[in-house]
Coordinates of C-alpha atoms and ligand atoms in Angstrom, one line a residue:
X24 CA 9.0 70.9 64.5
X25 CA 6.0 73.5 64.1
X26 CA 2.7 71.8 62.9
X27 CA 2.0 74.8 60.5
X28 CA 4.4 76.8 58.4
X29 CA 4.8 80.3 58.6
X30 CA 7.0 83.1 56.9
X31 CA 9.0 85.9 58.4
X32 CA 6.0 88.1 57.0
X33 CA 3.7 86.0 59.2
X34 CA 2.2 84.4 56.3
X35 CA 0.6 81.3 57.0
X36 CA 2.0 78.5 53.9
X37 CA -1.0 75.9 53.3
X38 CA -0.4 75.3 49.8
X39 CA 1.7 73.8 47.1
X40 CA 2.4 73.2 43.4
X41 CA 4.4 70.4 42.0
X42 CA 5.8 70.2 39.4
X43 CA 5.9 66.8 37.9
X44 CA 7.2 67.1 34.1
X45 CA 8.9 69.4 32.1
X46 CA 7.8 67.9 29.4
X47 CA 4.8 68.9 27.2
X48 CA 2.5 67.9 24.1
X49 CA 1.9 71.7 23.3
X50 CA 4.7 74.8 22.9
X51 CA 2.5 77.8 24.1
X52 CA 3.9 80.5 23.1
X53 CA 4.5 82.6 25.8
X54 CA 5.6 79.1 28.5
X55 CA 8.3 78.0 25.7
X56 CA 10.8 78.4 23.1
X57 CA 10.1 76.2 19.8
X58 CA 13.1 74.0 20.4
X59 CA 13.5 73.2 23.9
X60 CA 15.6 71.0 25.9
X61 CA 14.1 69.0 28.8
X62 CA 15.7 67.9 31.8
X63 CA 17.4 64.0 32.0
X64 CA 14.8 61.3 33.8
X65 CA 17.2 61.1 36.3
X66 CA 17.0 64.5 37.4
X67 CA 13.4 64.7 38.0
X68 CA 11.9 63.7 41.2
X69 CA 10.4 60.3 41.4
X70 CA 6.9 59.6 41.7
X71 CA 7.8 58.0 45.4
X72 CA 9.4 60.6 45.9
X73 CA 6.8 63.1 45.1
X74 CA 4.6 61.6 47.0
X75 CA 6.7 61.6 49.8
X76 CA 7.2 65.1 49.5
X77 CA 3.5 65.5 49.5
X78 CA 3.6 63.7 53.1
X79 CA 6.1 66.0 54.6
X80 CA 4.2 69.4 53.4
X81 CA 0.7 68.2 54.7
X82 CA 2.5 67.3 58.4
X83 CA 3.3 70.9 58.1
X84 CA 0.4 72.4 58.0
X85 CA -0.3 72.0 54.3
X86 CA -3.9 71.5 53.3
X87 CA -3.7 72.2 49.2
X88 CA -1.4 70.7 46.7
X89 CA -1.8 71.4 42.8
X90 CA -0.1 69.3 40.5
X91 CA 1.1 70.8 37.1
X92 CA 3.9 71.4 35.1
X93 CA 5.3 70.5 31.9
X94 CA 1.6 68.7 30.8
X95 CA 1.3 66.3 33.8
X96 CA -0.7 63.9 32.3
X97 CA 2.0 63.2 30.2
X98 CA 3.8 61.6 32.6
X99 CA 4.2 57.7 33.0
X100 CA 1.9 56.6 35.4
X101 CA 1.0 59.8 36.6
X102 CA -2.3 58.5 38.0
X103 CA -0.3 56.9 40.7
X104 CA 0.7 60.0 41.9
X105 CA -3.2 61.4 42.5
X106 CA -4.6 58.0 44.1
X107 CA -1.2 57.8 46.9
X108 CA -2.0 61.5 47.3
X109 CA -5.4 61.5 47.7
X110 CA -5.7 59.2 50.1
X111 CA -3.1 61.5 52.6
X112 CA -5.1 62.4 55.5
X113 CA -5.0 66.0 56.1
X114 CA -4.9 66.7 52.5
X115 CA -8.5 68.6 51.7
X116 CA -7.8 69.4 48.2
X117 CA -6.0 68.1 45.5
X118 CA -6.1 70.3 42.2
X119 CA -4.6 69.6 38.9
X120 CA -3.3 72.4 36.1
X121 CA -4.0 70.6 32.7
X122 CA -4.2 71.5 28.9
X123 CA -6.6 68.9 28.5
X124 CA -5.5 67.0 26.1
X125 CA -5.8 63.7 28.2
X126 CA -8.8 64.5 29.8
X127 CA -10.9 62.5 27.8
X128 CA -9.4 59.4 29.3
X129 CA -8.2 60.8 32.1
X130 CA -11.0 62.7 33.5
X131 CA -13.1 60.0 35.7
X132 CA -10.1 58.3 37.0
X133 CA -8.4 61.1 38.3
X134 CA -11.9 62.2 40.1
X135 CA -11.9 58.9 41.6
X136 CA -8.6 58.9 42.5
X137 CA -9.8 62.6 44.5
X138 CA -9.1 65.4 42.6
X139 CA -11.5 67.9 43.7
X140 CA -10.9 70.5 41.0
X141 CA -9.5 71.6 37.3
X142 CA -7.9 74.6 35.9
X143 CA -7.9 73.9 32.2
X144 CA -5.7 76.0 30.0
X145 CA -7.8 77.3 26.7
X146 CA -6.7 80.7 25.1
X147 CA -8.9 80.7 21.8
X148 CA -11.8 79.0 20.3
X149 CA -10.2 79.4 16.9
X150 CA -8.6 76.5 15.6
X151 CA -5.7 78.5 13.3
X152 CA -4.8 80.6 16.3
X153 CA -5.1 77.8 18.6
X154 CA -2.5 76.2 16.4
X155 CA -0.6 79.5 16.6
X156 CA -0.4 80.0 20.5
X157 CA -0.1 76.0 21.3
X158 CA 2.2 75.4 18.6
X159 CA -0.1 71.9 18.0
X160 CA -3.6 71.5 16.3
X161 CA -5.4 70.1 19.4
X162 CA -8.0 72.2 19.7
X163 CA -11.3 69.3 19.3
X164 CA -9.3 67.2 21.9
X165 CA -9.1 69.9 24.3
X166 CA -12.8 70.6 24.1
X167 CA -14.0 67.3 23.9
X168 CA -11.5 66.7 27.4
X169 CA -13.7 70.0 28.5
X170 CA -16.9 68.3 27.9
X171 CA -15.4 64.9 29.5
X172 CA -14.2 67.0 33.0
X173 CA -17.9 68.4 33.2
X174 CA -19.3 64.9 33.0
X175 CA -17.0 63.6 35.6
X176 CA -18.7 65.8 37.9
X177 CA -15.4 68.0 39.6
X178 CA -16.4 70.5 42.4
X179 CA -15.4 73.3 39.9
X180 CA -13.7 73.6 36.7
X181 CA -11.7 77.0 35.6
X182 CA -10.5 77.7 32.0
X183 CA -7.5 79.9 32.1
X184 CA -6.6 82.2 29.5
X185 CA -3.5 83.7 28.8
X186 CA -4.4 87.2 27.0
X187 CA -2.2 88.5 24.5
X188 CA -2.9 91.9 22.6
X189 CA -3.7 91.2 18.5
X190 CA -3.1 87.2 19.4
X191 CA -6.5 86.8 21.2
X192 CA -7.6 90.1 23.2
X193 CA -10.8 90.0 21.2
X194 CA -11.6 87.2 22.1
X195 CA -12.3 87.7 25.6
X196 CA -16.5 88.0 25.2
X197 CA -16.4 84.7 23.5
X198 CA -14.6 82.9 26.0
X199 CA -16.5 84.5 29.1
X200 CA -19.8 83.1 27.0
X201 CA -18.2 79.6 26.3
X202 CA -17.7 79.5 29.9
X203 CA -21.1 80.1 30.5
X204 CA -22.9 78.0 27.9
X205 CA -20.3 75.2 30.0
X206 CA -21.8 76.7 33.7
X207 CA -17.6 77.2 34.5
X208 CA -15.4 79.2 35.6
X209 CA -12.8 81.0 33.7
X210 CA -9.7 83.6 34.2
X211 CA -7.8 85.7 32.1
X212 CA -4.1 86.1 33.1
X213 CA -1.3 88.6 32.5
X214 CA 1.4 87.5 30.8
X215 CA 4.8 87.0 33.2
X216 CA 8.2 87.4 31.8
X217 CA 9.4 83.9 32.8
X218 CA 11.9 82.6 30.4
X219 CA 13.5 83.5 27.0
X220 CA 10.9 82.8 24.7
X221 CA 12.0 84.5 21.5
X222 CA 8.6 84.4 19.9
X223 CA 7.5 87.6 20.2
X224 CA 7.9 91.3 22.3
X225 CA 6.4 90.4 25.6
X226 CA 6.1 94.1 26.4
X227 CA 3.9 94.6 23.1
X228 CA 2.0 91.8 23.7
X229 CA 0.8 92.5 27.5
X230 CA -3.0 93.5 27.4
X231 CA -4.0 94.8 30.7
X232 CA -6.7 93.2 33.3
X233 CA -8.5 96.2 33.7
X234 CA -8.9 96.5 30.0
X235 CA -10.3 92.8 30.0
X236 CA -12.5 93.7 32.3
X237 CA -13.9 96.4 30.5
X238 CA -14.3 94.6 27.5
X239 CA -15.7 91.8 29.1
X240 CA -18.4 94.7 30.7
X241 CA -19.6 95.4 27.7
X242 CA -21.2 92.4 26.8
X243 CA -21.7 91.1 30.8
X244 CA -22.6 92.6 34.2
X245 CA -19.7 91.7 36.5
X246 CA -20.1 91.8 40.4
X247 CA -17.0 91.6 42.8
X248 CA -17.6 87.9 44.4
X249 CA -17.3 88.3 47.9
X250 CA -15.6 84.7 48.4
X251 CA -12.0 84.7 48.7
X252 CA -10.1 82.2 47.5
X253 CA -6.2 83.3 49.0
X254 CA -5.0 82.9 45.6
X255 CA -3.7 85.8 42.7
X256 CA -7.1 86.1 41.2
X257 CA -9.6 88.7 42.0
X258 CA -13.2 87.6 41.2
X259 CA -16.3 88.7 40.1
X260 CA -19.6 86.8 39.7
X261 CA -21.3 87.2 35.8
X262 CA -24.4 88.5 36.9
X263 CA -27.4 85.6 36.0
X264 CA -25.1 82.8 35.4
X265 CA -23.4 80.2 37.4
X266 CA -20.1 81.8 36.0
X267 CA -17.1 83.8 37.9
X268 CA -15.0 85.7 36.2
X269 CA -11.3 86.1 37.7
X270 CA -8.3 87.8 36.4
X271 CA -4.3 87.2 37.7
X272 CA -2.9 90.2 37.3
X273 CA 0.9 90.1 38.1
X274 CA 2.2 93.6 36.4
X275 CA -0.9 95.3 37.6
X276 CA -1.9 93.8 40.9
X277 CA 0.6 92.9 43.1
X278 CA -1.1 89.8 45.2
X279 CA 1.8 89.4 47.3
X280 CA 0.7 90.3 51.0
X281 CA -1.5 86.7 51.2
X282 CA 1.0 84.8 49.9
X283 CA 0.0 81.5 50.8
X284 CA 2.3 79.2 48.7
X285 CA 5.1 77.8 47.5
X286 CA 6.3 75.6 44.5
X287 CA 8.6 72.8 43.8
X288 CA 10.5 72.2 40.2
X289 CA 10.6 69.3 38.4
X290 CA 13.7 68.6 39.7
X291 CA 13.2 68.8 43.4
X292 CA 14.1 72.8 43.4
X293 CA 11.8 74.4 46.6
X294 CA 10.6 78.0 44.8
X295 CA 9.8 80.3 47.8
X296 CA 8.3 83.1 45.0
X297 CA 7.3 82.4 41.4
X298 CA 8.8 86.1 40.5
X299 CA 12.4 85.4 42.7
X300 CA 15.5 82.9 42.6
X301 CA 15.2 81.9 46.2
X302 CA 15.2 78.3 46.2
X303 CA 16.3 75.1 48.2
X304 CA 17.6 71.6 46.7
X305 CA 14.8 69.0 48.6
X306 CA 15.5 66.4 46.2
X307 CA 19.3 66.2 47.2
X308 CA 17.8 66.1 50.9
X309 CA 15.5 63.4 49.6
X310 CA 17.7 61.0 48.2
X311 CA 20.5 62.0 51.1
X312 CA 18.4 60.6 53.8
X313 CA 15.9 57.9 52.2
X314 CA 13.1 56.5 54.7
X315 CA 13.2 59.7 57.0
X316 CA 11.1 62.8 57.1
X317 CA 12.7 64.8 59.5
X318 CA 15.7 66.1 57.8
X319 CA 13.4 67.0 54.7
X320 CA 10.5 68.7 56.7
X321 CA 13.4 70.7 58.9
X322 CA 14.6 72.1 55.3
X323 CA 11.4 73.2 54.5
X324 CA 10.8 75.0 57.8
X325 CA 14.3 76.6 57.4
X326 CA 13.7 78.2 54.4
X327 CA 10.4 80.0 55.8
X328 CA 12.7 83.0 56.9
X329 CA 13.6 83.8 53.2
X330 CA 10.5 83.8 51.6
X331 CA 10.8 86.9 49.8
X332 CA 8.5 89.5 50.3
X333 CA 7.2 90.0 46.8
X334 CA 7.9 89.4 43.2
X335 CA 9.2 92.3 40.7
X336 CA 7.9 91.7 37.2
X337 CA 9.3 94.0 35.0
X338 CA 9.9 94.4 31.3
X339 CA 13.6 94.3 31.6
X340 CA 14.9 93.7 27.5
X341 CA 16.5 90.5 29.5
X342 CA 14.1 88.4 31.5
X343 CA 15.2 88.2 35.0
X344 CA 13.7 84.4 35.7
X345 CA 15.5 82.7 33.3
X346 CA 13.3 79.5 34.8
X347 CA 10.2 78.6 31.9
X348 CA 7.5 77.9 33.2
X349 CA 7.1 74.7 32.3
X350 CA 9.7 73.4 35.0
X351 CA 8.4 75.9 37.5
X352 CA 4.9 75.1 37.1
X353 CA 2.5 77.5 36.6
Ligands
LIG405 N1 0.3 72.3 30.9 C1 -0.6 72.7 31.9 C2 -1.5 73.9 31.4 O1 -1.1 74.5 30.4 O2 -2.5 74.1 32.0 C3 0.0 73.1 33.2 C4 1.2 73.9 33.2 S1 1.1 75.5 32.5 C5 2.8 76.1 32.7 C6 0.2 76.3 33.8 C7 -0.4 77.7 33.5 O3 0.7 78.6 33.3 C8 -1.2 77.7 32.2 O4 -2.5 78.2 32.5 C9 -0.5 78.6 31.3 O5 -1.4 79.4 30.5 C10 0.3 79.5 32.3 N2 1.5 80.1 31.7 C11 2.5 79.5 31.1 N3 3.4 80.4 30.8 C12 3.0 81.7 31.2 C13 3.5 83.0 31.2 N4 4.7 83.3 30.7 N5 2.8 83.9 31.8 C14 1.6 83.7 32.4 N6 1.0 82.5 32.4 C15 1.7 81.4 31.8
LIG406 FE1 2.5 73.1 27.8 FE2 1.0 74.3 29.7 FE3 3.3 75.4 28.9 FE4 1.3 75.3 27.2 S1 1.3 76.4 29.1 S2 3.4 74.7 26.7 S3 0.3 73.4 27.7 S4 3.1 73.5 29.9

């Protein structure tokens, strides 16, 4: 059994995003439909199990794990989850995705549990179009969950922003300068076809990275940020502030070569690439052979050689990833 995972491309897998609900509190736009149906308890993997699958990533070499979904602070107990986790030697960070809107009770016992850092989704400061893009009226929560992340003192914080042209493209310059009034991070990201959302025309609502940046430019000084983080964003420091800037650019960056990741559904479903269908069932291996590692870890090794090589987002009138992303996690 190798101690480190590697791909056919000779890329080096030392992270991984779980998935732990489907379910959410909000209906974002561009993650879901309005009426959704969510996947039977019974099909999701266990907290145990979760947990366990965290054990047999990090004995392979994996040293990152993110937990999203769905909202995973939604989900029963979740907090058991983080402290069996972060206690995994081997393990040197433990991220979380979030909307916030638990953070305010959430945010010092997940830090104690070991989280070491929180991307926070937050597309407008405007509370009618924050009910528009969330589908919810949330907006004070989420801000006062901001305020309550900051005080718990993570290593970093990162709003993320999903831009979408005449939703919230203008508001780019306030949200850089909300980021930096808070001394965080924050990035803007491309919209991905993932899931038939019905809501509106994804190709006339994408709004380009580059021309983010350049409206961000003309209100900031933005220097590439030499740090690399082996993730989709591409950096740049806001010049006199504690502030980065990044932007995920699927459509018009393709980030593929340093692929360092993989993900795993809600219910147990390995995703080799966010933009493909190849997949394998570890939840079925899971349950088929409780108590041992070594059937589940061999799995995962297997299924290095068809990592695919990259993903192909494309505004096909049908979306090719009929998976939301909500049971992906994004
Ligand atoms: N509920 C949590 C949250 O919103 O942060 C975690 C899960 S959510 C699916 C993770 C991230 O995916 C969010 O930052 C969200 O904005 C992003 N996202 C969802 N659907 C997307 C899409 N179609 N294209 C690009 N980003 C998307
Ligand atoms: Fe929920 Fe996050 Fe999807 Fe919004 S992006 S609906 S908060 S899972």
């Amino acid at each position: 059994m190798p101690s480190q995972l590697i791909d056919k491309f000779n890329r080096k897998i030392t992270y991984v995003r779980l998935s732990v609900t489907d379910r959410c509190d909000f209906r974002c736009v561009y993650c879901m439909g309005d009426k959704m149906t969510f996947l039977p308890r019974v099909q999701l993997l266990t907290l145990e199990e979760l947990e366990w699958l965290g054990c047999a990533f990090i004995e392979l070499g994996v040293t990152k794990i993110r937990i999203t979904g769905g909202e995973p602070l939604i989900r029963t107990n979740i907090l058991r989850l983080f402290q069996g986790l972060g206690k995994l030697k081997g393990l040197k960070e433990l991220v979380l995705t979030t909307n916030a809107s638990q953070l305010v009770k959430m945010a010092q016992p997940l830090k104690e549990a070991g989280v070491k850092r929180i991307n926070i989704s937050l597309d407008t400061l405007k509370a009618a179009r924050f009910q528009k893009m969330t589908r919810t009226d949330k907006l004070e929560k989420v801000l006062r969950g901001i305020d309550a992340a900051i005080q718990a003192g993570f290593k970093r914080i990162k709003i993320n922003a999903v831009v979408l042209k005449n939703r919230n493209h203008d508001e780019v310059i306030d949200l850089v300068r909300f980021a930096v009034d808070k001394g965080i991070d924050i990035s803007f990201i491309e919209e991905m076809p993932l899931g038939e959302i019905g809501e509106h025309d994804r190709a006339e609502a994408f709004y380009a990275s580059t021309q983010i940046r350049q409206d961000i430019e003309t209100s900031f000084t933005l220097l590439p940020s030499l740090e690399t983080t082996a993730g989709p964003s591409r950096y740049y420091k806001v010049i006199g502030t504690e502030t980065r800037v990044g932007f995920i650019s699927p459509h018009s960056h393709n980030f593929c070569d340093s692929c360092n990741r993989v993900r795993v559904t809600t219910d147990g479903l390995m995703l080799l690439c966010l933009g493909q269908e190849h997949s394998v069932d570890l939840r079925r291996i899971i349950r088929a052979n409780p108590g041992n590692l070594i059937p589940l870890k061999q799995a995962i090794v297997n299924a290095m050689a068809f990592k695919p090589k990259s993903h192909e987002f494309d505004f096909d009138e049908q979306p090719k990833i009929l998976r939301y992303m909500n049971v992906t996690g994004g």
